[in-house]
Every structure is written in C-alpha cells, then in structure tokens.
XYZ file of C-alpha atoms in Angstrom:
137
model
C 95.304 39.786 107.960
C 94.715 43.072 106.138
C 93.622 45.973 108.323
C 91.199 48.708 107.376
C 91.080 52.246 108.740
C 87.871 54.293 108.621
C 88.439 58.012 109.190
C 86.191 61.044 109.251
C 87.112 64.683 109.764
C 84.321 66.767 111.261
C 83.681 69.844 113.296
C 82.374 69.356 116.809
C 81.134 72.101 119.089
C 82.581 72.490 122.580
C 79.686 73.609 124.781
C 80.854 76.405 127.088
C 77.398 77.411 128.343
C 73.784 76.962 127.210
C 74.222 80.015 124.943
C 77.835 79.614 123.823
C 79.889 76.996 122.001
C 83.085 77.048 119.971
C 84.128 74.897 117.001
C 86.592 72.057 117.582
C 88.007 70.284 114.522
C 88.155 66.555 115.207
C 88.941 63.264 113.512
C 87.141 59.991 114.143
C 89.279 56.887 113.572
C 88.359 53.229 113.568
C 90.886 50.459 112.898
C 89.880 46.892 112.181
C 92.954 45.665 114.108
C 91.523 47.380 117.233
C 87.903 46.382 116.561
C 86.273 47.291 119.862
C 87.584 50.874 120.014
C 87.007 54.234 118.393
C 89.596 56.974 118.561
C 88.695 60.664 118.569
C 91.409 63.271 118.088
C 90.600 66.874 118.902
C 92.656 69.606 117.264
C 92.649 72.301 119.901
C 95.008 75.177 120.606
C 97.751 73.063 122.129
C 101.083 71.690 120.939
C 99.720 68.168 120.686
C 96.212 67.120 119.663
C 94.076 65.608 122.410
C 93.027 61.990 121.807
C 90.386 59.837 123.465
C 89.763 56.128 122.952
C 86.587 54.388 124.034
C 84.298 51.520 123.062
C 82.678 51.710 119.631
C 79.545 50.223 121.187
C 79.227 53.299 123.398
C 79.006 55.585 120.372
C 76.706 53.214 118.463
C 74.278 53.057 121.386
C 74.657 56.743 122.288
C 73.275 57.846 118.928
C 69.923 56.317 119.987
C 69.790 56.498 123.809
C 71.841 57.756 126.755
C 74.683 55.416 127.688
C 77.988 55.267 129.453
C 79.084 56.232 132.897
C 82.335 57.432 134.302
C 84.761 59.104 131.903
C 82.663 58.876 128.715
C 78.926 59.421 128.367
C 77.010 59.738 125.095
C 73.374 60.652 124.368
C 71.157 61.957 121.567
C 69.699 65.463 121.699
C 68.384 68.303 119.558
C 70.163 71.618 118.987
C 68.875 74.427 116.796
C 66.255 72.070 115.361
C 68.827 69.437 114.344
C 69.535 65.982 115.749
C 72.917 65.848 117.465
C 74.854 63.494 119.673
C 76.395 64.827 122.875
C 79.653 63.474 124.227
C 80.653 64.200 127.828
C 84.308 63.498 128.600
C 85.819 63.611 132.099
C 89.479 63.400 133.015
C 91.742 64.588 135.829
C 92.534 67.568 133.555
C 88.892 68.631 133.365
C 85.530 67.968 131.767
C 84.251 68.699 128.267
C 80.813 68.555 126.691
C 80.915 68.233 122.911
C 78.155 68.252 120.325
C 78.431 66.398 117.008
C 76.085 66.252 114.017
C 74.323 62.901 114.313
C 74.124 62.381 110.528
C 77.908 62.586 110.094
C 78.639 60.409 113.125
C 76.030 57.815 112.067
C 77.373 57.647 108.494
C 80.892 57.074 109.832
C 79.657 54.443 112.307
C 77.825 52.610 109.508
C 81.105 52.411 107.587
C 82.856 50.923 110.644
C 80.035 48.394 111.102
C 80.420 47.263 107.475
C 84.171 46.759 107.999
C 83.710 44.817 111.261
C 80.081 43.821 111.906
C 78.920 43.737 115.540
C 79.681 40.399 117.154
C 82.656 39.639 114.875
C 85.201 41.843 116.666
C 86.798 38.956 118.586
C 87.749 37.179 115.370
C 89.757 40.238 114.296
C 92.079 40.181 117.268
C 94.122 37.177 116.109
C 93.921 35.595 119.562
C 93.004 32.153 118.205
C 96.066 32.036 115.961
C 98.382 33.240 118.720
C 96.899 30.708 121.152
C 97.318 27.853 118.641
C 100.929 28.875 118.075
C 101.589 29.015 121.818
C 99.984 25.618 122.452
C 101.869 24.027 119.544
C 105.175 24.661 121.332
C-alpha cells in the first residue's frame, strides 16, 4: 500500500506570560501509515528537535472545542483579534503552552482528512492482511 505524508511548516508562539510569547518554528506531520496520529516537531534551541505525537482526533476536535486531558490538551481561543488554537503539553521535563494560527492548522488538518477520512483509519493499518496471513499458516 502506498503511503502519503502531509507536512506543514509553521510558526507557533510559546506563551511565557499573558504579555509575552516567543516564536517557535514547528512542523506538523501526518503519515497515512500511522493514521491515528499527528506528529509535531518543535525546532527550539537544543541539539535535537523536540517531537510530540498524539491523536489526530484531538487536534481536529480542539480546533472547535476544548478537549484532551493529561499530557495534551487543545482548545480554540482568540489572540490579538485572530482565531487561534492553544496546545498545552505536559511532560516530566516541564509544561508548555503554545499558540497556533487556526487557519493554517485547519488547512493542514483538511489535507490529512482527505488522505485518510475519519472512520477509515483502521483499514490503513494492514491488520486484516497480517491476520489473514497468520491464520493461513
């Protein structure tokens, strides 16, 4: 099966305080061979970029309403008169609150949903073929 990758470079804002944020270059990745997940890579001042992987559904829903609990939470908001999506990430290394332009995130999500429509993800995993092969032995 042929796999498709949908990428998008964009600039997020790391919220340091209500008055202060700094730019964080990031890349959104979606791979049809990993259809339930989105991958976000942050290019920060470190030797290696920082990557997070979480459910695509979380980002899709978070554009419209607050969702998620635990390590990843996503919700819509307004900043400087513009619609944005906020992404709260928690790890043992610390917490981060990031702001992304909703138009860019939504356009990228729409591309991923055209590649693998919601509800068809399971068919992309190849489990049926692997199970048939296993049972044929």
